Amino acid sequence: MNLHEVPEPILCSPYQEPSEHWEIREGEPAVRQPGGRPAVYFYRPPARGEAETREGVGTAIELRLVNRIRERVKSWREASYPGVTRTTADLLAWWQRPERRFPLFFAQLEAAETLLFLAEARADFRQGIEIPLDEPSADRQAEGITAFRRYACKMATGTGKTTVMAMLAAWSILNKVNDRSDSRFSDAVLVVCPNVTIRNRLAELDPRLGEASLYLTRDLVPPHLMPQLSQGRVLVTNWHIFEPQVSQVGGVSAKVARTGRRVATQETIRIGAKTTTARGSRYMTLDQLGALEAHGKLEILERHTDETGHLVSVKTRGERWVESDRALIQRILGRDLGEKGNLLVFNDEAHHAYRIRPEADDEDESLLDEEERNEDEENAKEATVWVEGLDRIHKLRKINFCVDLSATPYFLGRVGRASHHLFPWVVSDFGLTDAIESGLVKVPQLAVRDSTDAEVPGYFNIWRWILKQLTPAERGGKRSAAKPEAILKYANTPVVMLGGLWKELEQDWAKTRPEDKRPPVFILVAKNTKIAKVLFDWLALDQPPPGIPPARLPWFRNNGHDVTIRVDSKVVHETDSGEAKSDETRWMRLTLDTVGRMDWPQDRVGRPIYPEGFEALAKKLGRPLHPPGRDIRCIVSVGMLTEGWDCNTVTHIVGLRPFMSQLL
């Protein structure tokens, strides 16, 4: 495999349809080609454990439906959008008028045009275009669940998905207000996202915010139409609210009431030192498990043992009583949307929302370590709660159609479907390479040489390079993870080398951009919490394991002032749902979310606008009131940082984890 650097990555204006693209083939120099890039994605089969060391970029698969729709949308655009309502025509003209202060990106306009095309274009333009439905399983259909229409827009991170949501929300609401009888449109919009960070940021989609709403700050709606737009309702929530609540009498701590809806459950319980719940997983001591089984309070379906024969987890069957579908929908929608139906739904980061088929359980878990099993179970729970919540809304209120937005709208993990393939209802595509060529995202630079003089440098993929060198003892068994000290034994040299480059960049920034006091940000992405802890102790606390040299990166050391933080999955998991269990966890999330920010935004009289609860928390913990992530230079994270983390000062990333998943 040869590595060929593209000499001129940026070819196009972000505001115009791409006129050129780089044709990139593995092992060959890139070739500059006229016209936009055909819609395509690269499929890589799922891999676990040692399979992660294989080479190759995957198999190219053309998105034929997207390419066909793209051609039709272009013809429709050139014909001046035949078939659209007067309201839609006015919005399209407003979005594309030459005197705009902030022109829309072509990626944003094309995504919005595609949805408008599917809803309004004259029939002859849409002839022969069929979008597959996301059909529920036979069991769900027997419960009265029917498919709701989904359209997915594949948009690279940084291309402005939130603006597209605002464009489509305005289009739907204004059309409905102007013609209440037209069922193609809705004045009730539901936006579902993966965590509270994104939920808070998406609050600007509410037209009732007036001048602070995205519709005016991004110049998406003429000011004189804002009163009409405010007649619509936009509810932004995170998926956690879809989980049915247990029926109880007398409050949260009271006994469960056998009212509402009976649900059969299956649960994996892990054997631990104490009976507890952590990161969404339930742990139980062996004695407690035996006692519950002996008294008939627990039915064990499967037992899983480690290589030594010790019980590590059990799969159990039980039941619980939860609120009825009607009560759940009223709790979610009642306050903001009342009894409105025929909803327009947006799924932000929609790769979290997919149906899991029963056959997904058949996959062998023997290659999964504990961290991977936890991650798979959390992903499966999230996907199930998210989609089944929308199913219930569609059953009782009806979903007009649902727009999925994601840079990676793939079926991920063990879902019993076409794993690692794109959603078949993807209708538009502006991917990462297109975004790079249009200057919308940073140009990535990968390692192309190191001290080995190998054709493919080891540091091109540090994790793969490390795994190949580990001894069997260092690697661990099939169900065990590699020893953290062994990972650092090999990783310390490339980390120190890249850390030195970080220092050179910091000094360069101080000379070339003295007005910008933000430090560049260095990230280490670890496979699990044990590796993350060893890395953090080595870098931030100057506590290397035996036999490992000191980091020699004093600019990342916490000497009475935190410049390096460790973000565990627990912090992300708890704060995603808004249910942080401690003040320190809440503070860590605030720190993470403000990395790269020197000051808080201010109101019209110059007062800082703090996040909800921040000022009280800072006073309680005795912390300063500036953004807590202001001085952070280095982040050690477990897994990839959560969606919605919006720091634009990241300059260096070291991946001490597999990077072969379709999502990454």
XYZ file of C-alpha atoms in Angstrom:
664
model
C 0.000 0.000 0.000
C 1.428 3.372 -1.033
C 0.409 6.629 0.591
C -0.296 9.479 -1.807
C -0.858 12.992 -0.535
C -3.404 15.128 -2.375
C -1.499 18.278 -3.436
C -4.475 20.675 -3.382
C -7.319 19.321 -1.210
C -9.667 22.322 -1.554
C -11.077 22.580 -5.088
C -14.498 24.222 -4.806
C -16.437 27.055 -3.213
C -18.654 25.920 -0.330
C -21.475 28.084 -1.734
C -21.648 26.551 -5.210
C -22.309 23.123 -6.645
C -18.991 21.204 -6.745
C -17.332 21.620 -10.136
C -14.361 19.286 -9.534
C -13.379 16.402 -7.314
C -10.432 14.165 -6.582
C -10.806 10.582 -7.769
C -9.026 8.605 -5.071
C -8.048 4.950 -5.439
C -6.097 2.948 -2.890
C -2.430 2.706 -3.785
C -2.659 5.178 -6.687
C -2.121 8.939 -7.013
C -5.306 11.011 -6.819
C -6.662 12.227 -10.172
C -8.455 15.573 -10.541
C -11.788 15.057 -12.289
C -14.426 17.540 -13.551
C -17.900 17.649 -12.000
C -19.152 16.620 -8.595
C -18.300 13.277 -7.014
C -20.913 10.544 -7.568
C -22.567 9.474 -4.312
C -20.740 6.424 -2.986
C -19.750 4.907 0.346
C -17.101 2.406 1.371
C -18.341 -0.731 3.081
C -16.158 -2.524 5.599
C -17.418 -5.769 7.174
C -17.814 -5.728 10.973
C -14.633 -6.708 12.775
C -13.691 -7.587 16.327
C -10.501 -8.263 18.226
C -7.528 -9.295 16.099
C -9.521 -8.818 12.899
C -9.080 -5.099 13.514
C -5.502 -5.375 12.237
C -6.465 -6.071 8.617
C -5.591 -3.603 5.871
C -7.765 -1.934 3.241
C -10.303 0.824 2.955
C -13.372 -1.236 2.104
C -15.552 -1.841 -0.939
C -16.985 1.098 -2.869
C -20.788 0.913 -3.201
C -22.638 3.385 -5.400
C -25.684 5.118 -3.931
C -27.807 4.723 -7.044
C -30.969 6.142 -5.483
C -29.114 9.260 -4.311
C -27.492 9.804 -7.706
C -30.852 9.454 -9.461
C -32.542 11.886 -7.065
C -29.619 14.334 -7.382
C -30.027 14.421 -11.176
C -33.797 14.960 -10.884
C -33.383 17.722 -8.276
C -30.891 19.516 -10.516
C -33.309 19.361 -13.475
C -36.135 20.539 -11.209
C -34.002 23.447 -9.950
C -33.071 24.483 -13.499
C -36.776 24.397 -14.443
C -37.556 26.843 -11.583
C -39.127 24.252 -9.244
C -42.392 23.350 -11.028
C -45.144 22.162 -8.689
C -44.232 24.062 -5.532
C -46.592 26.255 -3.537
C -46.259 30.028 -3.530
C -44.882 29.855 0.024
C -42.192 27.362 -0.984
C -41.245 29.430 -4.034
C -40.846 32.515 -1.857
C -38.602 30.653 0.604
C -36.428 29.203 -2.156
C -35.978 32.686 -3.595
C -35.171 34.110 -0.150
C -32.543 31.436 0.519
C -30.803 32.023 -2.822
C -31.023 35.791 -3.243
C -27.628 37.272 -4.243
C -27.541 39.980 -1.556
C -27.558 37.535 1.375
C -25.084 38.540 4.081
C -24.459 34.886 4.968
C -24.925 32.703 1.862
C -26.091 29.153 2.469
C -23.685 26.318 1.766
C -24.545 24.308 -1.331
C -24.693 21.224 0.907
C -27.441 22.848 2.982
C -29.440 24.058 -0.004
C -29.245 20.695 -1.808
C -30.355 18.748 1.278
C -33.344 21.045 1.793
C -34.181 21.057 -1.917
C -34.198 17.259 -1.929
C -36.863 17.075 0.782
C -38.921 19.787 -0.910
C -38.591 17.878 -4.183
C -39.910 14.649 -2.664
C -42.897 16.480 -1.172
C -43.814 18.987 -3.881
C -42.155 18.384 -7.230
C -44.413 17.797 -10.199
C -45.168 14.097 -10.649
C -43.171 13.677 -13.873
C -39.954 14.716 -12.088
C -40.532 12.126 -9.352
C -41.558 9.266 -11.629
C -39.747 5.997 -10.840
C -38.314 7.174 -7.526
C -39.264 4.829 -4.691
C -37.890 5.319 -1.167
C -37.841 2.085 0.892
C -39.810 2.119 4.136
C -38.308 1.204 7.501
C -40.722 -1.663 8.155
C -41.278 -2.873 11.751
C -40.854 -6.554 12.593
C -43.819 -8.927 12.323
C -44.214 -8.888 16.120
C -44.395 -5.099 16.171
C -46.849 -5.058 13.285
C -49.053 -7.465 15.245
C -49.147 -4.823 17.996
C -50.539 -2.288 15.530
C -47.231 -0.593 14.668
C -46.907 0.579 11.066
C -43.952 2.113 9.236
C -43.580 5.873 9.173
C -41.847 7.524 6.236
C -38.127 8.231 6.768
C -35.791 10.263 4.545
C -32.093 10.409 5.463
C -29.724 13.243 4.557
C -26.072 12.251 4.808
C -24.160 15.429 5.679
C -20.591 15.579 6.932
C -20.015 17.105 10.343
C -19.438 20.830 9.876
C -21.742 21.268 6.872
C -24.612 22.770 8.872
C -27.274 20.151 9.647
C -28.996 22.408 12.210
C -29.567 25.091 9.585
C -31.135 22.484 7.294
C -33.525 21.516 10.099
C -34.504 25.171 10.496
C -35.041 25.577 6.737
C -37.326 22.543 6.619
C -39.186 23.470 9.809
C -39.905 26.946 8.417
C -41.011 25.466 5.077
C -43.415 23.027 6.744
C -44.893 25.447 9.300
C -45.397 28.382 6.912
C -47.024 26.170 4.295
C -49.368 24.684 6.901
C -50.299 28.086 8.302
C -51.103 29.309 4.766
C -53.163 26.220 3.866
C -54.487 24.206 6.817
C -56.040 21.627 4.484
C -52.741 20.558 2.869
C -51.693 17.321 4.590
C -48.207 17.427 3.072
C -47.238 19.968 5.706
C -47.236 20.148 9.488
C -47.100 22.992 11.994
C -45.956 20.656 14.788
C -42.263 19.725 14.701
C -40.500 17.228 16.969
C -36.684 17.209 17.074
C -35.030 14.191 18.733
C -31.302 14.181 19.554
C -28.840 11.943 21.431
C -27.963 14.103 24.448
C -28.727 17.229 26.444
C -25.731 19.112 25.026
C -27.226 18.963 21.551
C -30.734 19.523 22.934
C -29.670 22.790 24.549
C -27.944 23.955 21.381
C -30.948 23.051 19.213
C -33.221 25.235 21.353
C -32.644 27.990 18.781
C -34.974 26.063 16.455
C -37.928 27.374 18.484
C -39.475 30.225 16.449
C -40.851 31.758 19.654
C -37.295 32.896 20.463
C -37.764 35.614 17.861
C -34.527 37.464 17.125
C -32.528 34.789 18.953
C -33.944 31.995 16.804
C -32.022 30.438 13.945
C -34.635 31.677 11.477
C -33.444 35.267 11.907
C -29.806 34.779 12.963
C -29.259 32.685 9.794
C -31.599 34.825 7.673
C -33.821 31.857 6.775
C -37.202 33.606 7.004
C -38.137 37.186 6.062
C -38.778 39.137 9.296
C -42.364 39.928 8.294
C -43.173 36.177 8.243
C -41.997 35.525 11.819
C -45.496 36.073 13.314
C -46.835 33.324 11.024
C -43.887 31.064 11.822
C -44.519 31.549 15.544
C -47.927 29.915 15.090
C -46.060 26.617 14.723
C -44.593 24.613 17.563
C -41.103 23.081 17.723
C -40.289 20.654 20.542
C -36.637 19.637 21.009
C -35.920 16.657 23.258
C -33.382 13.895 23.742
C -34.287 10.245 23.136
C -34.164 9.303 26.835
C -37.622 10.775 27.366
C -39.092 8.011 25.160
C -38.299 5.303 27.714
C -41.602 4.229 29.322
C -41.690 5.058 33.024
C -42.430 2.368 35.581
C -45.937 2.639 37.004
C -45.664 3.656 40.662
C -47.866 4.720 43.526
C -46.767 7.449 45.923
C -43.706 8.781 44.144
C -40.417 7.605 42.738
C -39.433 5.447 45.698
C -42.859 3.821 46.099
C -43.907 0.308 45.141
C -44.486 -0.503 41.490
C -48.178 -0.521 40.587
C -49.521 -3.198 38.266
C -51.200 -0.637 36.033
C -50.540 0.616 32.559
C -48.766 -1.808 30.244
C -47.075 -5.109 31.144
C -43.721 -5.561 29.445
C -41.709 -8.765 29.308
C -38.026 -8.003 29.811
C -34.684 -9.663 29.273
C -31.703 -8.283 31.145
C -28.014 -9.089 31.375
C -26.709 -9.039 34.940
C -22.944 -8.986 35.450
C -21.294 -10.576 38.452
C -19.506 -7.945 40.514
C -18.121 -7.127 43.934
C -21.354 -5.387 44.933
C -24.950 -5.137 43.795
C -25.263 -1.863 41.894
C -25.964 -0.215 38.537
C -23.250 1.642 36.632
C -23.181 3.083 33.097
C -26.558 1.516 32.447
C -25.362 -2.006 33.350
C -26.614 -3.964 36.346
C -24.128 -5.725 38.640
C -24.898 -8.282 41.332
C -22.845 -10.333 43.773
C -22.839 -14.091 43.290
C -24.510 -14.574 46.701
C -27.318 -12.127 45.883
C -27.889 -13.788 42.518
C -28.083 -17.229 44.116
C -30.535 -16.038 46.778
C -32.899 -14.465 44.228
C -32.787 -17.560 42.032
C -33.411 -19.876 44.995
C -36.528 -17.917 46.004
C -37.887 -17.925 42.443
C -37.541 -14.165 42.040
C -35.170 -14.453 39.104
C -35.365 -16.695 36.023
C -31.959 -17.296 34.462
C -31.991 -18.015 30.734
C -28.254 -18.156 29.983
C -25.017 -18.279 31.968
C -21.708 -16.934 30.635
C -18.345 -17.955 32.100
C -14.791 -16.768 31.516
C -11.863 -18.916 30.398
C -11.352 -20.179 33.948
C -14.973 -21.302 34.320
C -16.047 -18.492 36.651
C -19.517 -17.046 36.110
C -19.251 -13.505 34.695
C -22.817 -12.720 33.602
C -26.318 -14.147 33.256
C -29.242 -13.335 30.995
C -32.501 -13.185 32.943
C -36.211 -12.911 32.166
C -38.698 -10.796 34.064
C -41.533 -8.331 33.704
C -42.360 -4.754 34.584
C -45.389 -2.494 34.435
C -44.933 0.786 32.601
C -47.105 3.705 31.581
C -49.507 3.171 28.695
C -48.673 4.419 25.214
C -51.259 7.175 25.561
C -49.805 8.322 28.885
C -46.273 8.294 27.421
C -47.274 10.391 24.392
C -49.153 12.868 26.583
C -46.127 13.204 28.881
C -43.794 13.876 25.940
C -45.952 15.992 23.648
C -48.838 17.297 25.725
C -47.257 20.401 27.230
C -45.625 21.723 24.059
C -47.603 20.266 21.158
C -50.971 19.668 22.835
C -53.087 17.250 20.803
C -51.436 18.083 17.475
C -50.797 15.219 15.080
C -49.333 14.673 11.613
C -45.905 15.626 12.975
C -42.737 16.528 11.139
C -39.896 14.708 12.953
C -36.154 15.322 12.807
C -33.723 12.702 14.094
C -30.415 14.476 14.757
C -27.430 12.082 14.674
C -29.842 9.500 13.280
C -27.318 6.651 13.248
C -28.497 6.059 16.835
C -32.075 5.371 15.687
C -32.535 1.991 13.998
C -34.592 -1.157 14.423
C -32.858 -4.228 15.853
C -34.033 -7.516 14.399
C -34.386 -10.574 16.683
C -31.649 -12.455 14.816
C -29.165 -9.858 16.075
C -28.848 -11.886 19.274
C -27.404 -14.833 17.357
C -23.958 -13.259 16.879
C -21.165 -14.841 18.879
C -20.059 -12.541 21.696
C -16.881 -14.478 22.445
C -14.653 -11.818 20.855
C -16.162 -8.937 22.822
C -14.441 -7.632 25.932
C -16.469 -6.077 28.746
C -16.185 -2.523 27.407
C -17.401 -3.655 23.972
C -20.309 -5.615 25.455
C -21.338 -2.592 27.537
C -21.130 -0.342 24.479
C -23.172 -2.738 22.328
C -25.863 -3.058 24.986
C -26.083 0.716 25.486
C -26.287 1.293 21.725
C -29.003 -1.357 21.379
C -31.029 0.150 24.224
C -30.731 3.641 22.778
C -31.743 2.542 19.275
C -34.710 0.544 20.578
C -36.048 3.218 22.937
C -35.619 5.911 20.266
C -37.393 4.142 17.392
C -40.107 2.525 19.514
C -40.887 5.946 20.976
C -41.448 7.275 17.450
C -43.514 4.178 16.648
C -45.871 5.012 19.525
C -46.146 8.626 18.389
C -46.965 7.466 14.848
C -49.556 4.999 16.160
C -51.459 7.633 18.171
C -50.644 10.982 16.510
C -49.210 10.072 13.069
C -45.835 11.167 11.736
C -46.107 13.019 8.444
C -42.519 12.102 7.637
C -39.227 11.871 9.480
C -35.941 13.443 8.378
C -32.809 11.616 9.528
C -29.662 13.757 9.649
C -26.246 12.225 10.187
C -22.729 12.202 8.791
C -22.823 8.410 9.137
C -26.368 7.015 8.707
C -25.273 3.390 8.966
C -26.684 0.324 10.666
C -24.050 -0.150 13.355
C -23.136 -3.045 15.598
C -25.174 -6.210 16.052
C -28.559 -5.151 14.674
C -29.611 -8.238 12.718
C -29.705 -6.211 9.510
C -27.264 -5.121 6.804
C -24.696 -4.169 9.430
C -22.290 -1.393 8.394
C -24.394 -0.565 5.332
C -26.101 2.781 4.798
C -29.781 3.251 5.607
C -31.643 2.389 2.368
C -33.766 5.554 2.739
C -30.761 7.910 2.279
C -31.873 10.501 -0.303
C -28.993 13.016 -0.335
C -25.271 12.812 0.298
C -22.605 15.419 0.994
C -19.849 13.405 2.620
C -16.576 14.147 4.363
C -14.440 14.187 1.223
C -16.881 16.582 -0.469
C -16.749 18.803 2.628
C -12.931 18.809 2.581
C -12.836 19.686 -1.124
C -15.278 22.558 -0.478
C -13.217 23.948 2.405
C -15.900 23.265 5.023
C -13.849 21.086 7.383
C -10.220 20.789 8.392
C -7.870 18.958 6.045
C -6.654 15.824 7.895
C -2.985 14.942 7.845
C -1.918 11.356 8.583
C 1.511 9.967 9.437
C 3.423 9.234 6.226
C 6.824 8.350 7.664
C 8.460 7.188 10.881
C 11.756 5.686 12.067
C 10.958 2.212 10.654
C 11.282 3.252 6.973
C 8.354 0.900 6.288
C 6.245 1.442 3.150
C 3.258 2.014 5.419
C 4.517 3.726 8.597
C 3.534 2.119 11.889
C 2.214 5.424 13.154
C -0.285 5.595 10.272
C -2.470 3.431 12.549
C -0.859 3.329 15.983
C -3.349 0.872 17.482
C -2.813 -1.661 14.690
C 0.958 -1.174 14.956
C 0.854 -1.812 18.725
C -1.341 -4.925 18.520
C 1.064 -6.583 16.111
C 3.880 -6.242 18.666
C 2.089 -7.430 21.809
C 2.999 -10.807 23.286
C 0.136 -13.277 23.988
C 0.361 -12.395 27.685
C 0.202 -8.670 26.962
C -2.672 -9.082 24.522
C -4.943 -10.948 26.963
C -7.442 -13.695 26.152
C -10.387 -13.570 23.785
C -12.639 -11.922 26.367
C -9.930 -9.795 27.923
C -8.479 -6.477 26.918
C -4.805 -5.786 26.273
C -2.871 -4.747 29.373
C -2.745 -0.929 29.666
C 0.940 -0.872 30.615
C 1.754 -2.907 27.505
C -0.140 -0.440 25.317
C 1.762 2.492 26.836
C 5.085 0.665 26.459
C 4.744 1.042 22.695
C 2.525 4.150 22.552
C 4.720 6.449 24.649
C 7.166 7.233 21.819
C 4.608 8.371 19.189
C 2.611 10.246 21.866
C 5.737 12.150 22.938
C 6.609 12.871 19.293
C 3.148 14.269 18.560
C 3.157 16.121 21.878
C 6.326 17.855 20.748
C 4.618 18.906 17.528
C 1.743 20.268 19.623
C 4.241 22.497 21.497
C 5.697 23.783 18.238
C 2.191 24.644 17.025
C 1.332 26.419 20.285
C 4.434 28.594 19.904
C 3.551 29.287 16.273
C 0.013 30.331 17.280
C 1.444 32.723 19.884
C 3.455 34.454 17.141
C 0.954 34.418 14.276
C -2.332 34.933 16.159
C -1.449 36.753 19.399
C -5.013 38.060 19.795
C -6.351 34.489 20.107
C -5.365 33.114 23.510
C -6.998 29.701 23.022
C -4.527 26.803 23.195
C -4.549 24.047 20.589
C -6.104 20.830 21.885
C -4.433 17.410 21.931
C -6.692 14.337 22.215
C -5.875 10.750 23.128
C -8.736 8.356 22.429
C -8.394 5.211 24.567
C -10.147 1.890 24.065
C -11.204 1.518 27.711
C -11.071 3.148 31.126
C -7.995 1.213 32.261
C -5.893 2.431 29.330
C -7.248 5.960 29.828
C -6.259 5.992 33.507
C -2.698 4.834 32.801
C -2.363 7.475 30.065
C -3.723 10.227 32.310
C -1.490 9.314 35.257
C 1.544 9.222 32.934
C 0.797 12.541 31.201
C -0.979 14.715 33.752
C 0.350 13.414 37.075
C 3.872 12.371 36.013
C 3.252 8.845 37.356
C 4.583 6.395 34.738
C 4.092 2.627 35.271
C 7.211 0.602 36.128
C 9.501 0.326 33.118
C 7.878 3.211 31.203
C 9.886 6.427 30.805
C 8.351 9.722 32.022
C 6.243 11.600 29.483
C 8.637 14.573 29.205
C 5.687 16.723 28.141
C 5.524 19.253 30.995
C 2.976 21.409 29.159
C 0.385 18.630 29.672
C 1.131 18.194 33.402
C -1.390 19.293 36.036
C 0.730 21.268 38.486
C -2.002 22.719 40.680
C -3.850 23.853 37.570
C -5.707 21.422 35.307
C -4.626 21.514 31.686
C -5.279 17.805 31.040
C -8.564 16.060 31.815
C -9.780 12.461 31.618
C -13.338 11.999 30.371
C -14.720 8.559 31.173
C -17.725 6.999 29.484
C -19.573 7.346 32.789
C -19.428 11.144 32.546
C -20.729 11.099 28.987
C -23.407 8.489 29.694
C -24.830 10.229 32.763
C -24.732 13.755 31.383
C -26.145 12.766 27.983
C -29.437 12.070 29.727
C -29.184 15.080 32.056
C -28.991 12.796 35.085
C -25.480 13.390 36.425
C -25.156 11.741 39.840
C -22.593 14.134 41.309
C -21.529 17.766 41.170
C -18.073 16.763 39.924
C -19.609 14.855 37.019
C -21.665 17.904 36.077
C -18.561 20.094 36.325
C -16.546 17.729 34.146
C -19.221 17.865 31.452
C -19.222 21.665 31.618
C -15.439 21.572 31.317
C -15.598 19.327 28.269
C -18.294 21.407 26.595
C -16.327 24.657 26.999
C -12.928 23.520 25.729
C -11.748 26.161 23.255
C -13.956 28.938 24.696
C -12.308 31.899 26.408
C -15.461 33.727 27.528
C -19.196 33.259 27.928
C -21.553 34.979 25.470
C -22.976 38.262 26.755
C -26.366 39.891 26.769
C -27.030 43.390 25.419
C -25.662 45.099 28.537
C -22.490 42.999 28.671
C -23.481 40.498 31.347
C -22.234 36.920 30.844
C -24.879 34.378 29.847
C -24.139 31.263 31.889
C -25.514 27.788 31.150
C -28.435 26.802 33.353
C -27.220 25.976 36.873
C -23.572 26.843 36.168
C -23.220 29.840 38.460
C -24.716 28.034 41.461
C -22.561 24.943 40.821
C -19.367 27.020 40.494
C -20.057 28.778 43.805
C -20.875 25.478 45.512
C -17.587 23.917 44.347
C -15.548 27.097 44.850
C -14.585 27.295 41.173
C -14.037 30.420 39.033
C -16.841 31.672 36.797
C -14.930 31.628 33.504
C -15.649 28.726 31.108
C -14.128 25.741 32.955
C -12.623 24.286 29.764
C -10.812 27.512 28.893
C -7.275 26.347 29.696
C -7.563 22.684 28.690
C -4.773 21.542 26.390
C -5.111 17.766 26.480
C -8.109 15.402 26.735
C -7.833 11.699 27.476
C -11.174 10.165 26.515
C -12.656 6.686 26.556
C -14.131 6.028 23.146
C -14.985 8.851 20.810
C -16.221 12.078 22.364
C -19.986 12.421 22.267
C -21.904 14.061 19.444
C -22.495 17.715 20.039
C -18.966 18.299 21.313
C -18.203 21.343 19.210
C -14.549 22.333 19.766
C -12.781 23.805 16.738
C -9.297 24.063 18.288
C -8.479 20.333 18.149
C -5.232 19.927 16.245
C -3.771 16.519 17.157
C -5.445 13.134 17.758
C -3.865 9.848 18.830
C -6.138 6.807 18.589
C -5.260 4.095 21.087
C -8.309 2.080 20.070
C -9.562 0.329 16.921
C -10.548 2.713 14.146
C -12.082 0.164 11.784
C -15.775 0.688 12.522
C -17.978 2.008 9.748
C -18.966 4.967 11.942
C -15.369 6.109 12.485
